[in-house]
Every structure is written in C-alpha cells, then in structure tokens.
Short mmCIF file of C-alpha atoms in Angstrom, two decimals:
data_model
loop_
_atom_site.label_atom_id
_atom_site.label_comp_id
_atom_site.label_asym_id
_atom_site.label_seq_id
_atom_site.Cartn_x
_atom_site.Cartn_y
_atom_site.Cartn_z
CA UNK H 1 -2.34 31.39 -27.52
CA UNK H 2 -4.40 32.81 -24.47
CA UNK H 3 -7.73 30.93 -26.55
CA UNK H 4 -11.23 32.06 -25.24
CA UNK H 5 -11.06 34.56 -22.88
CA UNK H 6 -13.93 36.68 -21.06
CA UNK H 7 -14.82 39.35 -18.83
CA UNK H 8 -15.78 39.88 -16.14
CA UNK H 9 -15.65 36.51 -14.52
CA UNK H 10 -18.47 37.85 -11.69
CA UNK H 11 -21.00 40.14 -12.19
CA UNK H 12 -23.98 41.55 -9.74
CA UNK H 13 -26.88 43.68 -11.78
CA UNK H 14 -29.74 44.88 -10.33
CA UNK H 15 -32.98 44.51 -12.24
CA UNK H 16 -33.39 46.95 -15.03
CA UNK H 17 -29.72 47.41 -15.58
CA UNK H 18 -28.24 46.64 -18.94
CA UNK H 19 -24.25 45.29 -19.12
CA UNK H 20 -22.23 43.92 -21.77
CA UNK H 21 -20.16 40.66 -21.51
CA UNK H 22 -17.05 40.42 -23.41
CA UNK H 23 -15.51 37.44 -25.32
CA UNK H 24 -12.56 37.16 -27.62
CA UNK H 25 -10.67 34.74 -28.98
CA UNK H 26 -7.27 34.61 -30.60
CA UNK H 27 -7.08 31.39 -32.40
CA UNK H 28 -8.84 32.82 -36.27
CA UNK H 29 -12.17 30.62 -35.53
CA UNK H 30 -15.01 31.64 -37.26
CA UNK H 31 -17.79 30.27 -35.58
CA UNK H 32 -18.49 31.85 -31.51
CA UNK H 33 -21.31 30.87 -29.47
CA UNK H 34 -23.07 32.26 -26.28
CA UNK H 35 -24.36 29.73 -23.81
CA UNK H 36 -25.87 30.11 -20.42
CA UNK H 37 -25.66 27.30 -17.50
CA UNK H 38 -28.17 27.12 -15.37
CA UNK H 39 -28.42 23.93 -12.86
CA UNK H 40 -29.95 20.71 -14.18
CA UNK H 41 -30.68 22.59 -17.58
CA UNK H 42 -27.45 21.78 -19.58
CA UNK H 43 -25.97 24.44 -21.66
CA UNK H 44 -28.26 26.48 -23.75
CA UNK H 45 -27.40 28.33 -26.94
CA UNK H 46 -28.24 31.88 -26.55
CA UNK H 47 -27.01 33.39 -29.94
CA UNK H 48 -24.13 32.63 -32.41
CA UNK H 49 -21.86 33.90 -35.29
CA UNK H 50 -20.33 32.01 -38.07
CA UNK H 51 -18.27 35.10 -39.19
CA UNK H 52 -17.60 38.96 -38.93
CA UNK H 53 -21.23 40.48 -39.85
CA UNK H 54 -23.44 37.38 -39.34
CA UNK H 55 -25.09 36.36 -36.43
CA UNK H 56 -28.32 34.23 -35.41
CA UNK H 57 -30.34 33.16 -32.39
CA UNK H 58 -30.13 30.19 -30.63
CA UNK H 59 -32.74 28.89 -28.84
CA UNK H 60 -33.10 31.20 -25.74
CA UNK H 61 -32.10 34.48 -27.37
CA UNK H 62 -34.98 36.66 -25.76
CA UNK H 63 -33.37 39.58 -23.55
CA UNK H 64 -29.71 39.08 -25.09
CA UNK H 65 -28.40 41.33 -28.30
CA UNK H 66 -24.86 40.48 -29.95
CA UNK H 67 -22.74 41.38 -32.95
CA UNK H 68 -19.77 40.38 -34.74
CA UNK H 69 -17.61 43.24 -35.85
CA UNK H 70 -14.45 41.51 -35.96
CA UNK H 71 -13.22 38.01 -35.87
CA UNK H 72 -12.14 38.08 -32.62
CA UNK H 73 -14.73 39.93 -30.60
CA UNK H 74 -18.09 38.36 -29.59
CA UNK H 75 -19.95 40.63 -27.00
CA UNK H 76 -23.07 39.44 -25.47
CA UNK H 77 -25.21 42.21 -24.21
CA UNK H 78 -28.28 42.30 -21.65
CA UNK H 79 -30.68 45.01 -22.46
CA UNK H 80 -32.47 45.03 -19.45
CA UNK H 81 -31.55 42.67 -16.79
CA UNK H 82 -34.08 40.35 -15.11
CA UNK H 83 -33.52 37.94 -11.96
CA UNK H 84 -34.29 35.39 -14.66
CA UNK H 85 -30.87 35.77 -16.29
CA UNK H 86 -28.94 34.47 -13.02
CA UNK H 87 -26.60 32.36 -14.45
CA UNK H 88 -23.60 31.28 -15.71
CA UNK H 89 -22.42 32.40 -19.12
CA UNK H 90 -20.20 30.88 -21.48
CA UNK H 91 -18.43 31.57 -24.64
CA UNK H 92 -17.47 29.01 -26.98
CA UNK H 93 -15.35 29.20 -30.50
CA UNK H 94 -14.39 26.44 -33.03
CA UNK H 95 -13.45 26.35 -36.75
CA UNK H 96 -16.45 26.35 -38.90
CA UNK H 97 -17.54 22.72 -39.76
CA UNK H 98 -18.27 20.87 -43.02
CA UNK H 99 -20.89 18.31 -44.09
CA UNK H 100 -17.83 16.15 -43.37
CA UNK H 101 -17.01 16.80 -39.55
CA UNK H 102 -17.56 19.55 -37.22
CA UNK H 103 -14.30 20.88 -34.88
CA UNK H 104 -13.92 21.34 -31.24
CA UNK H 105 -15.49 24.05 -29.39
CA UNK H 106 -13.59 25.73 -27.16
CA UNK H 107 -15.21 27.13 -24.04
CA UNK H 108 -13.83 30.59 -21.83
CA UNK H 109 -13.75 30.64 -18.29
CA UNK H 110 -17.32 31.37 -17.85
CA UNK H 111 -19.02 34.72 -16.41
CA UNK H 112 -21.34 34.42 -13.07
CA UNK H 113 -23.87 36.86 -13.49
CA UNK H 114 -26.36 37.29 -10.70
CA UNK H 115 -29.44 40.05 -11.15
CA UNK H 116 -31.18 41.09 -7.99
CA UNK Z 1 -34.63 21.17 -33.98
CA UNK Z 2 -32.57 18.40 -32.34
CA UNK Z 3 -33.09 17.29 -29.09
CA UNK Z 4 -30.29 15.50 -26.98
CA UNK Z 5 -31.38 13.50 -23.50
CA UNK Z 6 -28.82 11.76 -21.07
CA UNK Z 7 -29.17 9.25 -18.84
CA UNK Z 8 -28.68 8.65 -15.94
CA UNK Z 9 -28.91 12.20 -14.30
CA UNK Z 10 -26.49 11.17 -11.35
CA UNK Z 11 -24.06 8.09 -11.86
CA UNK Z 12 -22.05 6.88 -8.50
CA UNK Z 13 -19.39 4.43 -9.37
CA UNK Z 14 -16.53 2.44 -6.86
CA UNK Z 15 -13.26 3.22 -8.08
CA UNK Z 16 -11.82 1.00 -10.66
CA UNK Z 17 -15.41 0.17 -11.88
CA UNK Z 18 -16.76 1.16 -15.48
CA UNK Z 19 -19.15 4.11 -16.03
CA UNK Z 20 -21.32 3.94 -18.74
CA UNK Z 21 -23.53 7.22 -19.95
CA UNK Z 22 -26.32 7.06 -22.69
CA UNK Z 23 -27.61 9.81 -24.48
CA UNK Z 24 -30.37 10.09 -27.42
CA UNK Z 25 -30.86 12.25 -30.69
CA UNK Z 26 -33.55 13.07 -32.22
CA UNK Z 27 -32.82 14.21 -35.35
CA UNK Z 28 -31.10 11.62 -37.98
CA UNK Z 29 -29.43 13.81 -39.99
CA UNK Z 30 -27.12 14.72 -37.21
CA UNK Z 31 -23.32 13.53 -37.78
CA UNK Z 32 -20.69 14.66 -35.24
CA UNK Z 33 -21.28 13.52 -31.70
CA UNK Z 34 -18.74 15.06 -29.30
CA UNK Z 35 -18.92 14.48 -25.33
CA UNK Z 36 -17.74 17.27 -22.93
CA UNK Z 37 -16.20 17.23 -19.53
CA UNK Z 38 -16.98 19.83 -16.43
CA UNK Z 39 -15.31 19.86 -13.37
CA UNK Z 40 -16.91 21.83 -10.15
CA UNK Z 41 -16.04 25.60 -11.09
CA UNK Z 42 -14.38 24.95 -14.53
CA UNK Z 43 -15.45 25.46 -18.05
CA UNK Z 44 -16.41 22.31 -20.35
CA UNK Z 45 -13.93 20.66 -22.23
CA UNK Z 46 -13.64 18.10 -24.79
CA UNK Z 47 -12.48 14.63 -24.23
CA UNK Z 48 -13.84 12.77 -27.25
CA UNK Z 49 -15.88 13.08 -30.26
CA UNK Z 50 -17.10 10.55 -33.13
CA UNK Z 51 -18.82 11.33 -36.52
CA UNK Z 52 -21.47 9.25 -37.75
CA UNK Z 53 -18.91 7.32 -40.34
CA UNK Z 54 -17.41 5.69 -37.29
CA UNK Z 55 -19.39 3.39 -35.03
CA UNK Z 56 -16.68 3.47 -31.95
CA UNK Z 57 -13.50 5.28 -30.92
CA UNK Z 58 -11.28 4.87 -27.78
CA UNK Z 59 -8.74 6.82 -26.64
CA UNK Z 60 -6.95 5.16 -23.40
CA UNK Z 61 -9.58 4.49 -20.96
CA UNK Z 62 -11.98 6.77 -22.49
CA UNK Z 63 -14.65 4.92 -25.82
CA UNK Z 64 -17.80 6.14 -27.41
CA UNK Z 65 -19.59 3.71 -29.29
CA UNK Z 66 -22.76 5.32 -31.90
CA UNK Z 67 -25.73 3.54 -32.85
CA UNK Z 68 -27.36 5.71 -35.81
CA UNK Z 69 -30.07 3.07 -35.85
CA UNK Z 70 -31.43 3.12 -32.40
CA UNK Z 71 -29.78 7.31 -32.52
CA UNK Z 72 -27.71 6.61 -29.34
CA UNK Z 73 -24.45 7.03 -28.51
CA UNK Z 74 -22.45 6.13 -25.09
CA UNK Z 75 -19.56 7.40 -23.26
CA UNK Z 76 -17.80 4.52 -21.85
CA UNK Z 77 -14.82 5.55 -18.99
CA UNK Z 78 -12.95 2.17 -17.88
CA UNK Z 79 -11.03 1.67 -14.24
CA UNK Z 80 -12.47 5.04 -12.92
CA UNK Z 81 -10.33 7.06 -10.88
CA UNK Z 82 -11.36 9.98 -8.64
CA UNK Z 83 -10.79 12.53 -10.69
CA UNK Z 84 -13.25 11.49 -13.62
CA UNK Z 85 -15.80 12.45 -10.67
CA UNK Z 86 -17.58 15.54 -12.98
CA UNK Z 87 -20.10 16.55 -15.12
CA UNK Z 88 -20.38 15.09 -18.67
CA UNK Z 89 -22.18 16.70 -21.59
CA UNK Z 90 -22.94 14.77 -24.50
CA UNK Z 91 -23.93 17.01 -27.80
CA UNK Z 92 -25.04 16.17 -31.20
CA UNK Z 93 -24.56 18.45 -34.39
CA UNK Z 94 -26.92 18.47 -37.47
CA UNK Z 95 -25.45 18.13 -40.91
CA UNK Z 96 -26.30 21.70 -41.70
CA UNK Z 97 -26.01 23.59 -38.51
CA UNK Z 98 -22.54 24.57 -39.25
CA UNK Z 99 -20.90 23.90 -35.96
CA UNK Z 100 -24.24 24.55 -33.80
CA UNK Z 101 -24.49 21.76 -31.20
CA UNK Z 102 -27.66 20.79 -29.43
CA UNK Z 103 -26.12 19.45 -25.64
CA UNK Z 104 -27.79 17.21 -23.12
CA UNK Z 105 -28.52 18.05 -19.91
CA UNK Z 106 -25.41 16.72 -18.34
CA UNK Z 107 -24.90 13.60 -15.83
CA UNK Z 108 -23.14 14.05 -12.67
CA UNK Z 109 -20.31 11.33 -12.22
CA UNK Z 110 -18.86 10.34 -8.55
CA UNK Z 111 -16.04 8.09 -7.98
CA UNK Z 112 -16.34 6.72 -4.83
CA UNK Z 113 -12.83 5.84 -3.76
#
C-alpha cells in the first residue's frame, strides 16, 4: 500500500492564482481531511469528508474548496491564492469512527505552499 | 466546538530523564485522545491513543493517562533518547464528530545528549 499520497511536494504561487492540491489514499478509508500547519498554530482542519459525495467545513475553510467524487481522492482547491495561505498542507485519512471508538488518522507527506 | 490546549510549549530534558506533556480539553463528550509525533520536515504519526473508558495505557517507554473529571490527559516518555526529540501533538475527538479531531498547538521536546 502507498498509504496517503499528496502532490505536489512544493509549490510557489502568485497572489490571485488558483491551484489544486491532490490527495489520494489506497486504504479504502471513508474519512478524509485537509489540515494546514503554521508555526505555533498546530494542525487546523480546513475541510473533511465522511464518504464520496459528502464534504463539510472545518475550522478554517475560507478560500478553499473540496470535492469527493471517489473514495480514493480528495482534492483541495485554492480559488484565489493569498499570502495568508502560505503554509504546509496535510491530507489525512482513516476509517470512520463509532460511538465506541475512533481509528488512527494516517497523514500524507505534506505540500509546502508559498504564495508571493 | 472542542478546544484542546497543551503545556508547556517547549520542553528540554536530559537524555535518560522523563518527559511529561499535559493537555486539557473542553468538551466533556470527547471520548478518544490520540498523541501524534512529528519529526522535523516529516508528517505527524500516531504514537499512542486512549479511549475514555480507560484511565491509562502504556506502550514500552510511552504512556498516556486520562483524567475525565478534570478533562486532561498526559503523555509520559521515560528514559528519553535523542530520537524522542520532536513536536508532539495531542488531540481529542467528540462523540458525535465521527473522526473529526481537534488538535493542540504542539509541544517541542528537545532531548539533550
């Protein structure tokens, strides 16, 4: 298994440009999510999905769109890049939890994005 | 929503000593508490987790304790080694949040040889 993969590893954008960060997993996980990591801020949830066709907002969704057309893929779109979106982006996946317990989230290697 | 706080933000320990990181959470409905380790330039990886029906869990040199009444949980690392140097994140999942996790801001642990 490749686990969770992300492309690209590095990206530089100019303000106003748009782009899509790719995320894929081969573990048949229902749950997928996107986080951004900034110094001193920890991991903040952008968007998440509990299955194909179902997405929801996290704590910092503004400026980002997601879709989930298949179980495997969960792309993150930056509509009009801003310098405030300079960050490291992690995708993660896991099996769906239940009331009795949750399952480990597996993280991708990350995408380092710089917006100038 | 759930709010998770970690203390201290940075912790330096001598090799061989123990390290303890504490986290507090706000939502009494939270029932799952994982700890992730992130080495420099790498992805976060799960090192241990605990569910709300358990007070303590151990895995070799690491252990996690949970106090539901006080709403805090702690990571204990014994006999620290240089490879334990990393950022450690705690997180909490609420009962009705599927797998949605709220993360703390992280603790930088430095093990001094």
